[in-house]
mmCIF file of C-alpha atoms in Angstrom:
data_model
loop_
_atom_site.group_PDB
_atom_site.id
_atom_site.type_symbol
_atom_site.label_atom_id
_atom_site.label_comp_id
_atom_site.label_asym_id
_atom_site.label_seq_id
_atom_site.Cartn_x
_atom_site.Cartn_y
_atom_site.Cartn_z
ATOM 1 C CA MET A 109 -2.031 -29.908 25.694
ATOM 2 C CA ALA A 110 1.397 -28.185 24.594
ATOM 3 C CA THR A 111 1.185 -24.970 23.727
ATOM 4 C CA SER A 112 3.193 -23.189 21.261
ATOM 5 C CA THR A 113 5.133 -19.809 21.659
ATOM 6 C CA LYS A 114 4.390 -18.461 18.248
ATOM 7 C CA GLN A 115 3.472 -14.792 17.390
ATOM 8 C CA ASP A 116 -0.537 -15.291 16.402
ATOM 9 C CA TYR A 117 0.004 -15.520 12.797
ATOM 10 C CA TYR A 118 -3.121 -12.550 12.254
ATOM 11 C CA GLU A 119 -0.693 -10.701 14.066
ATOM 12 C CA LEU A 120 2.295 -11.428 11.992
ATOM 13 C CA LEU A 121 0.204 -9.797 8.703
ATOM 14 C CA GLY A 122 -1.532 -7.073 11.124
ATOM 15 C CA VAL A 123 -5.113 -8.133 10.090
ATOM 16 C CA SER A 124 -8.187 -8.821 12.250
ATOM 17 C CA ARG A 125 -9.477 -12.351 12.982
ATOM 18 C CA LYS A 126 -12.455 -11.700 10.310
ATOM 19 C CA ALA A 127 -9.804 -9.697 7.987
ATOM 20 C CA PRO A 128 -11.866 -11.500 4.277
ATOM 21 C CA GLN A 129 -8.877 -13.376 2.028
ATOM 22 C CA LYS A 130 -8.607 -10.049 -0.476
ATOM 23 C CA GLU A 131 -7.574 -8.186 2.835
ATOM 24 C CA ILE A 132 -4.915 -11.131 3.352
ATOM 25 C CA ARG A 133 -3.702 -10.992 0.373
ATOM 26 C CA GLN A 134 -2.640 -7.847 0.223
ATOM 27 C CA ALA A 135 -1.332 -7.593 3.901
ATOM 28 C CA TYR A 136 0.983 -11.068 2.832
ATOM 29 C CA ARG A 137 2.403 -9.436 -0.225
ATOM 30 C CA LYS A 138 3.337 -5.648 1.143
ATOM 31 C CA LEU A 139 4.946 -7.842 4.270
ATOM 32 C CA ALA A 140 6.993 -10.076 1.730
ATOM 33 C CA ARG A 141 8.334 -8.021 -0.644
ATOM 34 C CA LYS A 142 9.830 -5.633 2.074
ATOM 35 C CA TYR A 143 11.060 -8.747 4.295
ATOM 36 C CA HIS A 144 11.879 -10.921 0.436
ATOM 37 C CA PRO A 145 16.077 -11.998 1.537
ATOM 38 C CA ASP A 146 16.618 -10.834 -2.424
ATOM 39 C CA LEU A 147 15.611 -7.330 -1.260
ATOM 40 C CA ASN A 148 17.254 -7.650 1.872
ATOM 41 C CA PRO A 149 20.682 -9.876 1.408
ATOM 42 C CA GLY A 150 22.648 -11.064 3.957
ATOM 43 C CA ASP A 151 20.097 -9.243 6.424
ATOM 44 C CA LYS A 152 19.429 -12.613 8.631
ATOM 45 C CA SER A 153 16.243 -11.076 10.387
ATOM 46 C CA SER A 154 14.528 -10.072 7.165
ATOM 47 C CA GLU A 155 14.780 -13.517 5.980
ATOM 48 C CA GLU A 156 13.119 -15.180 9.517
ATOM 49 C CA LYS A 157 10.922 -12.535 9.695
ATOM 50 C CA PHE A 158 9.708 -13.732 5.578
ATOM 51 C CA LYS A 159 9.756 -17.220 6.502
ATOM 52 C CA GLN A 160 7.537 -16.115 9.522
ATOM 53 C CA VAL A 161 5.475 -13.889 7.060
ATOM 54 C CA GLN A 162 4.926 -16.760 4.347
ATOM 55 C CA GLU A 163 3.738 -19.672 6.693
ATOM 56 C CA ALA A 164 0.975 -17.199 8.348
ATOM 57 C CA TYR A 165 0.140 -16.831 4.613
ATOM 58 C CA ASP A 166 0.042 -20.603 3.214
ATOM 59 C CA VAL A 167 -2.269 -21.256 6.338
ATOM 60 C CA LEU A 168 -4.488 -18.340 6.807
ATOM 61 C CA SER A 169 -5.019 -18.381 2.494
ATOM 62 C CA ASP A 170 -6.505 -21.662 2.646
ATOM 63 C CA ALA A 171 -10.074 -21.872 4.136
ATOM 64 C CA LYS A 172 -9.888 -25.764 5.683
ATOM 65 C CA LYS A 173 -5.998 -25.508 7.408
ATOM 66 C CA ARG A 174 -7.124 -21.142 8.853
ATOM 67 C CA GLN A 175 -10.404 -22.885 10.020
ATOM 68 C CA MET A 176 -8.761 -25.387 11.460
ATOM 69 C CA TYR A 177 -6.650 -23.023 13.053
ATOM 70 C CA ASP A 178 -8.936 -20.514 13.877
ATOM 71 C CA GLN A 179 -10.057 -23.705 16.423
ATOM 72 C CA PHE A 180 -7.227 -25.004 17.369
ATOM 73 C CA GLY A 181 -4.703 -22.282 17.240
ATOM 74 C CA PHE A 182 -1.099 -23.785 17.998
ATOM 75 C CA GLU A 183 -2.933 -26.164 20.121
ATOM 76 C CA THR A 184 -3.384 -29.989 19.705
ATOM 77 C CA PRO A 185 -6.791 -31.221 19.619
ATOM 78 C CA GLY A 186 -8.405 -32.037 22.886
ATOM 79 C CA ALA A 187 -10.006 -35.634 23.474
ATOM 80 C CA GLY A 188 -13.175 -33.497 22.725
ATOM 81 C CA GLY A 189 -12.895 -34.463 18.514
ATOM 82 C CA MET A 190 -11.724 -38.061 20.131
ATOM 83 C CA PRO A 191 -13.800 -41.072 19.371
ATOM 84 C CA GLU A 192 -15.494 -42.526 22.464
ATOM 85 C CA GLY A 193 -12.618 -43.953 24.953
ATOM 86 C CA VAL A 194 -9.819 -42.924 23.541
ATOM 87 C CA ASN A 195 -7.285 -40.285 25.037
ATOM 88 C CA SER A 196 -5.947 -37.064 23.432
ATOM 89 C CA ASP A 197 -3.089 -38.161 25.659
ATOM 90 C CA ASP A 198 -2.561 -41.171 24.847
ATOM 91 C CA VAL A 199 -2.081 -40.174 20.261
ATOM 92 C CA GLN A 200 0.999 -39.035 18.820
ATOM 93 C CA PHE A 201 -0.412 -36.547 15.806
ATOM 94 C CA ASP A 202 2.745 -37.190 13.530
ATOM 95 C CA PHE A 203 1.650 -36.425 10.129
ATOM 96 C CA GLY A 204 5.232 -36.342 8.227
ATOM 97 C CA GLY A 205 4.930 -38.019 4.414
ATOM 98 C CA PHE A 206 0.658 -36.522 3.937
ATOM 99 C CA ASP A 207 0.135 -33.625 1.901
ATOM 100 C CA PHE A 208 -2.199 -30.910 3.954
ATOM 101 C CA GLY A 209 -3.282 -29.529 1.110
ATOM 102 C CA GLY A 210 -4.894 -32.349 -0.702
ATOM 103 C CA SER A 211 -4.749 -35.679 -2.026
ATOM 104 C CA GLY A 212 -4.220 -36.769 -5.511
ATOM 105 C CA GLY A 213 -0.135 -35.462 -6.275
ATOM 106 C CA GLY A 214 1.565 -37.678 -3.857
ATOM 107 C CA ALA A 215 2.070 -42.324 -2.783
ATOM 108 C CA GLY A 216 -0.591 -42.185 0.135
ATOM 109 C CA PRO A 217 -3.669 -40.598 1.410
ATOM 110 C CA SER A 218 -3.918 -36.814 2.040
ATOM 111 C CA PHE A 219 -3.929 -34.546 5.218
ATOM 112 C CA ARG A 220 -7.420 -34.220 4.677
ATOM 113 C CA ASP A 221 -8.602 -37.566 3.866
ATOM 114 C CA LEU A 222 -7.096 -38.830 6.773
ATOM 115 C CA PHE A 223 -8.423 -36.687 8.883
ATOM 116 C CA GLY A 224 -11.660 -36.481 7.874
ATOM 117 C CA GLN A 225 -12.387 -40.258 7.807
ATOM 118 C CA PHE A 226 -10.995 -40.740 11.427
ATOM 119 C CA PHE A 227 -12.971 -37.459 12.949
ATOM 120 C CA ARG A 228 -16.053 -37.859 10.401
ATOM 121 C CA GLY A 229 -15.344 -41.486 8.681
ATOM 122 C CA GLY A 230 -15.435 -39.714 5.269
ATOM 123 C CA GLY A 231 -13.084 -37.304 3.766
ATOM 124 C CA ALA A 232 -13.779 -34.203 1.559
ATOM 125 C CA PRO A 233 -12.545 -33.541 -1.976
ATOM 126 C CA ALA A 234 -8.767 -31.922 -2.717
ATOM 127 C CA GLU A 235 -9.390 -28.615 -4.053
ATOM 128 C CA ALA A 236 -7.891 -27.328 -7.493
ATOM 129 C CA PRO A 237 -4.868 -25.576 -7.134
ATOM 130 C CA SER A 238 -6.333 -21.400 -7.741
ATOM 131 C CA ARG A 239 -5.692 -19.761 -10.886
ATOM 132 C CA ALA A 240 -3.140 -16.632 -11.987
ATOM 133 C CA ALA A 241 -7.047 -13.984 -11.569
ATOM 134 C CA SER A 242 -6.901 -11.713 -14.628
ATOM 135 C CA GLY A 243 -6.955 -8.441 -14.354
ATOM 136 C CA SER A 244 -9.317 -5.952 -13.736
ATOM 137 C CA SER A 245 -11.722 -3.956 -15.091
ATOM 138 C CA LEU A 246 -11.315 0.289 -15.577
ATOM 139 C CA GLU A 247 -13.791 2.701 -15.505
ATOM 140 C CA TYR A 248 -12.890 6.034 -17.946
ATOM 141 C CA GLN A 249 -15.868 9.251 -18.431
ATOM 142 C CA ILE A 250 -15.544 11.313 -20.498
ATOM 143 C CA GLU A 251 -17.963 14.110 -21.682
ATOM 144 C CA ILE A 252 -19.349 14.250 -25.168
ATOM 145 C CA THR A 253 -21.760 16.741 -26.925
ATOM 146 C CA PHE A 254 -24.996 16.632 -28.655
ATOM 147 C CA TRP A 255 -23.755 15.662 -32.124
ATOM 148 C CA GLU A 256 -21.028 13.450 -31.099
ATOM 149 C CA ALA A 257 -23.736 11.503 -30.288
ATOM 150 C CA VAL A 258 -26.221 11.524 -32.357
ATOM 151 C CA HIS A 259 -23.580 10.469 -34.883
ATOM 152 C CA GLY A 260 -20.654 8.963 -33.296
ATOM 153 C CA THR A 261 -17.320 10.099 -33.028
ATOM 154 C CA VAL A 262 -14.106 8.596 -32.379
ATOM 155 C CA LYS A 263 -12.446 10.158 -28.845
ATOM 156 C CA LYS A 264 -8.068 10.032 -28.169
ATOM 157 C CA LEU A 265 -7.404 8.623 -25.139
ATOM 158 C CA THR A 266 -5.134 8.767 -22.189
ATOM 159 C CA ILE A 267 -5.622 5.861 -19.843
ATOM 160 C CA ALA A 268 -3.409 5.079 -16.565
ATOM 161 C CA ARG A 269 -3.310 1.164 -16.550
ATOM 162 C CA LEU A 270 -1.461 -1.567 -14.980
ATOM 163 C CA ASP A 271 0.262 -2.738 -17.860
ATOM 164 C CA THR A 272 2.488 -6.066 -18.296
ATOM 165 C CA CYS A 273 6.423 -5.439 -17.082
ATOM 166 C CA THR A 274 8.844 -5.969 -20.150
ATOM 167 C CA GLU A 275 11.870 -6.591 -18.117
ATOM 168 C CA CYS A 276 9.982 -9.894 -17.144
ATOM 169 C CA HIS A 277 7.066 -9.944 -19.420
ATOM 170 C CA GLY A 278 4.843 -10.819 -16.515
ATOM 171 C CA THR A 279 6.386 -13.485 -14.312
ATOM 172 C CA GLY A 280 8.021 -11.018 -11.745
ATOM 173 C CA ALA A 281 11.063 -12.933 -11.639
ATOM 174 C CA VAL A 282 14.319 -13.241 -14.015
ATOM 175 C CA GLY A 283 16.872 -15.167 -14.608
ATOM 176 C CA GLN A 284 18.274 -18.311 -14.316
ATOM 177 C CA PRO A 285 16.061 -20.378 -11.527
ATOM 178 C CA GLN A 286 17.828 -21.127 -8.545
ATOM 179 C CA THR A 287 17.407 -24.244 -5.936
ATOM 180 C CA CYS A 288 14.864 -23.107 -2.981
ATOM 181 C CA THR A 289 16.296 -21.734 -0.183
ATOM 182 C CA ALA A 290 13.885 -22.233 2.157
ATOM 183 C CA CYS A 291 12.829 -25.567 0.966
ATOM 184 C CA ASN A 292 16.000 -27.017 -0.270
ATOM 185 C CA GLY A 293 14.508 -27.700 -3.241
ATOM 186 C CA THR A 294 12.071 -29.990 -2.340
ATOM 187 C CA GLY A 295 9.065 -27.697 -2.390
ATOM 188 C CA GLN A 296 7.543 -27.997 1.135
ATOM 189 C CA VAL A 297 8.218 -26.461 3.787
ATOM 190 C CA THR A 298 7.661 -28.532 7.324
ATOM 191 C CA GLN A 299 5.204 -26.896 10.131
ATOM 192 C CA THR A 300 5.464 -28.442 13.689
ATOM 193 C CA SER A 301 3.035 -27.299 16.116
ATOM 194 C CA GLY A 302 2.591 -28.897 19.514
ATOM 195 C CA LYS A 303 1.842 -32.502 18.751
ATOM 196 C CA MET A 304 1.253 -32.405 14.600
ATOM 197 C CA ARG A 305 3.654 -31.779 11.774
ATOM 198 C CA PHE A 306 2.547 -30.713 8.570
ATOM 199 C CA ASN A 307 4.097 -30.916 5.211
ATOM 200 C CA LEU A 308 3.144 -27.602 3.427
ATOM 201 C CA THR A 309 3.804 -26.533 0.228
ATOM 202 C CA CYS A 310 6.867 -24.060 0.084
ATOM 203 C CA THR A 311 5.516 -20.480 -0.141
ATOM 204 C CA ARG A 312 8.388 -18.628 -1.987
ATOM 205 C CA CYS A 313 9.263 -21.156 -4.585
ATOM 206 C CA GLY A 314 5.168 -22.674 -4.772
ATOM 207 C CA GLY A 315 5.900 -26.272 -4.932
ATOM 208 C CA THR A 316 8.110 -25.983 -7.543
ATOM 209 C CA GLY A 317 11.289 -26.233 -5.507
ATOM 210 C CA ARG A 318 13.520 -23.850 -8.166
ATOM 211 C CA VAL A 319 12.634 -19.840 -7.772
ATOM 212 C CA ARG A 320 14.005 -17.246 -9.522
ATOM 213 C CA ASN A 321 15.311 -13.262 -8.854
ATOM 214 C CA ILE A 322 12.096 -10.796 -8.426
ATOM 215 C CA CYS A 323 12.065 -8.547 -11.322
ATOM 216 C CA ARG A 324 12.836 -4.827 -10.376
ATOM 217 C CA VAL A 325 11.384 -2.582 -12.206
ATOM 218 C CA CYS A 326 8.312 -4.294 -10.857
ATOM 219 C CA GLY A 327 9.140 -5.098 -7.653
ATOM 220 C CA GLY A 328 7.692 -8.929 -8.411
ATOM 221 C CA GLU A 329 4.358 -7.673 -9.075
ATOM 222 C CA GLY A 330 4.467 -9.011 -13.097
ATOM 223 C CA ARG A 331 2.804 -5.130 -13.784
ATOM 224 C CA VAL A 332 4.093 -1.447 -14.144
ATOM 225 C CA ARG A 333 1.551 1.561 -14.367
ATOM 226 C CA ARG A 334 1.987 2.932 -17.763
ATOM 227 C CA SER A 335 0.125 5.652 -19.625
ATOM 228 C CA ASP A 336 -1.565 4.710 -22.820
ATOM 229 C CA THR A 337 -3.208 6.826 -25.659
ATOM 230 C CA ILE A 338 -5.732 5.028 -27.563
ATOM 231 C CA GLU A 339 -8.585 5.767 -29.964
ATOM 232 C CA VAL A 340 -12.290 4.935 -28.715
ATOM 233 C CA ARG A 341 -14.594 5.014 -31.023
ATOM 234 C CA ILE A 342 -18.318 6.113 -29.180
ATOM 235 C CA PRO A 343 -20.890 4.292 -31.930
ATOM 236 C CA ALA A 344 -24.469 7.244 -32.614
ATOM 237 C CA GLY A 345 -26.947 6.544 -30.229
ATOM 238 C CA VAL A 346 -25.157 6.030 -26.999
ATOM 239 C CA GLN A 347 -26.504 9.067 -24.112
ATOM 240 C CA THR A 348 -25.817 10.157 -20.274
ATOM 241 C CA GLY A 349 -24.725 7.063 -18.927
ATOM 242 C CA SER A 350 -24.102 4.452 -21.320
ATOM 243 C CA ARG A 351 -20.991 1.915 -21.163
ATOM 244 C CA VAL A 352 -19.063 1.671 -24.014
ATOM 245 C CA ARG A 353 -16.328 -1.533 -23.828
ATOM 246 C CA VAL A 354 -13.417 -1.616 -25.428
ATOM 247 C CA PRO A 355 -11.569 -5.053 -24.770
ATOM 248 C CA GLY A 356 -8.207 -5.958 -23.613
ATOM 249 C CA ARG A 357 -7.707 -2.214 -22.230
ATOM 250 C CA GLY A 358 -8.015 -2.654 -18.477
ATOM 251 C CA ASN A 359 -5.244 -3.553 -16.056
ATOM 252 C CA ALA A 360 -3.477 -6.179 -16.918
ATOM 253 C CA GLY A 361 -3.500 -9.849 -15.180
ATOM 254 C CA ALA A 362 -0.994 -11.533 -12.416
ATOM 255 C CA ALA A 363 1.493 -13.721 -14.141
ATOM 256 C CA GLY A 364 0.815 -13.591 -17.451
ATOM 257 C CA ALA A 365 -2.984 -13.780 -16.520
ATOM 258 C CA PRO A 366 -5.301 -11.380 -19.592
ATOM 259 C CA PRO A 367 -6.525 -8.402 -18.817
ATOM 260 C CA GLY A 368 -9.362 -6.492 -17.727
ATOM 261 C CA ASP A 369 -11.301 -4.563 -20.555
ATOM 262 C CA LEU A 370 -11.373 -0.903 -20.353
ATOM 263 C CA TYR A 371 -15.218 0.252 -20.096
ATOM 264 C CA ILE A 372 -16.247 4.265 -21.369
ATOM 265 C CA ILE A 373 -19.134 6.173 -19.353
ATOM 266 C CA THR A 374 -20.591 8.343 -21.505
ATOM 267 C CA GLU A 375 -21.857 12.078 -20.314
ATOM 268 C CA VAL A 376 -24.130 13.807 -22.855
ATOM 269 C CA LEU A 377 -23.968 17.880 -22.795
ATOM 270 C CA PRO A 378 -27.116 19.458 -23.691
ATOM 271 C CA HIS A 379 -28.413 20.824 -26.808
ATOM 272 C CA PRO A 380 -30.005 23.978 -26.143
ATOM 273 C CA PHE A 381 -32.694 23.294 -29.163
ATOM 274 C CA PHE A 382 -33.236 19.688 -28.617
ATOM 275 C CA ASP A 383 -34.462 17.449 -26.032
ATOM 276 C CA ARG A 384 -33.579 14.251 -25.953
ATOM 277 C CA ARG A 385 -35.494 12.060 -24.072
ATOM 278 C CA GLY A 386 -34.217 8.702 -25.066
ATOM 279 C CA ASP A 387 -34.498 7.535 -28.353
ATOM 280 C CA ASP A 388 -36.724 10.643 -28.818
ATOM 281 C CA LEU A 389 -36.717 14.360 -29.630
ATOM 282 C CA TYR A 390 -38.820 16.972 -28.062
ATOM 283 C CA THR A 391 -39.008 20.515 -29.684
ATOM 284 C CA VAL A 392 -40.516 23.456 -30.032
ATOM 285 C CA VAL A 393 -41.025 25.378 -32.796
ATOM 286 C CA PRO A 394 -43.270 28.496 -32.208
ATOM 287 C CA ILE A 395 -45.628 29.715 -35.274
ATOM 288 C CA THR A 396 -48.417 33.127 -36.014
ATOM 289 C CA VAL A 397 -51.727 33.191 -34.730
ATOM 290 C CA THR A 398 -52.520 33.126 -38.734
ATOM 291 C CA GLU A 399 -50.723 29.553 -39.641
ATOM 292 C CA ALA A 400 -52.501 28.039 -36.486
ATOM 293 C CA ALA A 401 -55.675 29.483 -37.889
ATOM 294 C CA LEU A 402 -55.855 28.951 -40.708
ATOM 295 C CA GLY A 403 -53.385 25.883 -41.167
ATOM 296 C CA ALA A 404 -49.872 25.637 -42.594
ATOM 297 C CA LYS A 405 -46.894 24.212 -44.236
ATOM 298 C CA ILE A 406 -43.679 25.285 -42.332
ATOM 299 C CA GLU A 407 -39.793 23.929 -42.126
ATOM 300 C CA VAL A 408 -38.458 23.210 -38.944
ATOM 301 C CA PRO A 409 -34.852 21.936 -37.839
ATOM 302 C CA THR A 410 -33.913 18.435 -37.289
ATOM 303 C CA ILE A 411 -30.491 16.387 -36.767
ATOM 304 C CA ASP A 412 -31.045 15.644 -40.819
ATOM 305 C CA GLY A 413 -31.139 19.264 -41.274
ATOM 306 C CA ARG A 414 -34.753 21.069 -42.603
ATOM 307 C CA SER A 415 -37.838 19.055 -42.424
ATOM 308 C CA LEU A 416 -40.989 20.202 -43.818
ATOM 309 C CA LEU A 417 -44.576 19.677 -41.476
ATOM 310 C CA ARG A 418 -48.635 20.117 -41.879
ATOM 311 C CA VAL A 419 -49.811 22.684 -39.672
ATOM 312 C CA PRO A 420 -53.403 21.612 -39.452
ATOM 313 C CA PRO A 421 -56.154 24.169 -39.338
ATOM 314 C CA GLY A 422 -57.577 24.973 -35.725
ATOM 315 C CA THR A 423 -54.298 24.281 -33.887
ATOM 316 C CA ASN A 424 -54.254 25.463 -30.406
ATOM 317 C CA SER A 425 -50.907 26.576 -28.713
ATOM 318 C CA GLY A 426 -48.609 23.431 -27.375
ATOM 319 C CA GLN A 427 -50.179 20.573 -29.315
ATOM 320 C CA LYS A 428 -47.917 17.954 -30.615
ATOM 321 C CA LEU A 429 -46.995 17.036 -34.107
ATOM 322 C CA ARG A 430 -44.994 13.504 -34.704
ATOM 323 C CA LEU A 431 -42.270 13.477 -37.482
ATOM 324 C CA ARG A 432 -41.923 9.466 -38.031
ATOM 325 C CA GLU A 433 -38.076 8.473 -37.495
ATOM 326 C CA LYS A 434 -36.663 11.571 -37.097
ATOM 327 C CA GLY A 435 -34.986 11.033 -33.433
ATOM 328 C CA VAL A 436 -31.912 9.624 -32.763
ATOM 329 C CA PRO A 437 -30.307 6.301 -34.220
ATOM 330 C CA SER A 438 -31.155 3.397 -31.366
ATOM 331 C CA LEU A 439 -28.224 1.574 -29.416
ATOM 332 C CA ARG A 440 -29.736 -1.484 -28.689
ATOM 333 C CA ARG A 441 -32.460 -1.789 -32.173
ATOM 334 C CA PRO A 442 -29.678 -1.311 -34.636
ATOM 335 C CA GLY A 443 -31.231 0.326 -37.632
ATOM 336 C CA HIS A 444 -33.894 2.100 -35.952
ATOM 337 C CA ARG A 445 -34.520 5.411 -35.245
ATOM 338 C CA GLY A 446 -36.716 7.008 -32.391
ATOM 339 C CA ASP A 447 -39.321 10.273 -33.426
ATOM 340 C CA GLN A 448 -38.917 14.144 -33.148
ATOM 341 C CA TYR A 449 -42.007 15.494 -31.793
ATOM 342 C CA VAL A 450 -43.223 19.828 -32.053
ATOM 343 C CA GLU A 451 -44.746 21.403 -29.534
ATOM 344 C CA LEU A 452 -46.175 24.404 -31.605
ATOM 345 C CA GLN A 453 -46.649 27.244 -29.899
ATOM 346 C CA ILE A 454 -49.101 30.353 -31.241
ATOM 347 C CA ILE A 455 -46.643 33.539 -30.630
ATOM 348 C CA VAL A 456 -49.817 36.557 -30.429
ATOM 349 C CA PRO A 457 -48.645 39.847 -32.291
ATOM 350 C CA LYS A 458 -48.542 42.833 -30.544
ATOM 351 C CA PRO A 459 -51.221 45.623 -31.340
ATOM 352 C CA VAL A 460 -48.755 47.782 -31.092
ATOM 353 C CA ASP A 461 -50.108 49.478 -34.312
ATOM 354 C CA GLU A 462 -53.873 50.679 -35.097
ATOM 355 C CA ARG A 463 -54.328 48.982 -37.985
ATOM 356 C CA VAL A 464 -53.712 45.961 -36.217
ATOM 357 C CA LYS A 465 -56.018 47.028 -33.567
ATOM 358 C CA GLU A 466 -58.970 47.069 -35.604
ATOM 359 C CA LEU A 467 -58.197 43.800 -37.627
ATOM 360 C CA LEU A 468 -58.872 42.365 -33.809
ATOM 361 C CA ARG A 469 -61.737 43.627 -33.313
ATOM 362 C CA GLU A 470 -63.160 43.183 -36.336
ATOM 363 C CA LEU A 471 -62.038 39.155 -35.802
ATOM 364 C CA GLU A 472 -63.760 39.329 -32.594
ATOM 365 C CA LYS A 473 -66.780 40.379 -34.599
ATOM 366 C CA VAL A 474 -67.202 38.040 -37.467
ATOM 367 C CA ALA A 475 -66.385 34.377 -35.203
ATOM 368 C CA PRO A 476 -66.621 35.880 -31.100
ATOM 369 C CA GLU A 477 -65.529 33.085 -29.698
ATOM 370 C CA HIS A 478 -65.976 31.459 -25.385
ATOM 371 C CA PRO A 479 -62.560 29.813 -24.271
ATOM 372 C CA ARG A 480 -64.229 30.740 -21.237
ATOM 373 C CA LYS A 481 -67.680 29.585 -21.363
ATOM 374 C CA ASP A 482 -68.059 26.058 -19.170
ATOM 375 C CA LEU A 483 -64.692 26.873 -17.148
ATOM 376 C CA PHE A 484 -66.808 27.303 -13.583
ATOM 377 C CA GLU A 485 -68.757 24.622 -14.868
ATOM 378 C CA ARG A 486 -66.157 22.291 -14.639
ATOM 379 C CA ALA A 487 -64.278 23.469 -11.829
ATOM 380 C CA LYS A 488 -67.444 22.759 -9.172
ATOM 381 C CA ALA A 489 -67.688 19.004 -10.716
#
C-alpha cells in the first residue's frame, strides 16, 4: 500500500478522533478565520495552511467521508475489501469526474453509488445539502413582585444577543463576487490519497466557484453582538419557573437564517401575607374567642380588596374556610381563577384584668368543657 505523508486531519483541526460535529465545526471556523487569505494577504504559508484546514474539514464534516477516513486513513483499501479473486495491486483507483458527496447534479454516477455497487452491490441515496442553521434561543431570568405576577406587568429589559450584521446583511461577505483561487472557479478541488483521487466540493466557495471578501465588521460570521432594550409583557398568573416566550428575539441565524426565540424565566418574590400555592392562596386571619364561639361576619383581605367571610358558631382554631375564585388568575386556563383559603386563628384574651378572670371562671361553670377527656384512650389505640 502507498502511504501518504499528509498530516492527520484530526491533528490539523486540533480535535480528538471521537470529537462531535459541533466541536469539529468550531475548530474549523476558528482556524479558517486565522489562516484565511483575505486576512493574511501575501502570506503563502497561511494560504497553504488554510487549504489544509479546508481539506480536513471537508472530510471530517461528512459522515461517509469521515467513516472511510477513520477506516483507511490516507491508504487505499486492501485486498480484504475486494471481491474474491481480485488483487488490489492490479486495480488502479481513479475516480476523477465522480462526485464524492452524492449524485443528482452531475452527468455520471456518484462516487458513493459506484463505491457501493463495487463493494456492497448497491448504492446509498444522495444526502440533501445542509441548510443554514437557525439562531439559538436565549434564556433570561428576572425577578418580579407578587403583585406583578398576579396582575401582569410590562418589563423593560436589556438583552445581549447576536444580531444580523448591518454591513454585510448577514452574508459574512462584502463586495462583488470574484473567482475562487482555491478551485479556479470550478467549484471543485482534487484530493489524491494513495491510488484514489477524489473530486471534492471546494469549501472556500461552497462549490459556487465565486467568493467575496470577508466582512471585517463581523469577521465573516454574518452576526455581531449587540445589546437590545425591549419591552416584554408578563401575563397575569405567572409563577416561579414560568417561561414567557418572545418570538424572534434570540440570536440571529447564520447566513440569513431565522433568529431564535427569547425565553424569560420568572422568579416571583414571596408576599408577607398571601402564601401562593399554584393558583390558590393561603392566608391566616385572627378572630376572637367570642367570634369563634358565637359566629360572626368578618372582613378579610383578598387580591381584589376586602371580602366578607362568615365564621360559623363553634369554630376551632386552625379551621380553614374557602373563598371561591379569590385566588390567582390561571395562566394555563384563561378565564379561571384559583381559590383563597382562610385559616382562622383564635386569639385567647390575656387575663390581665380581674373582671376578665371572673368572667372566664363563670364561663367554665356555665359551659364546662373536657377537651382531653378521651386523649389517653386514643393514645393507647
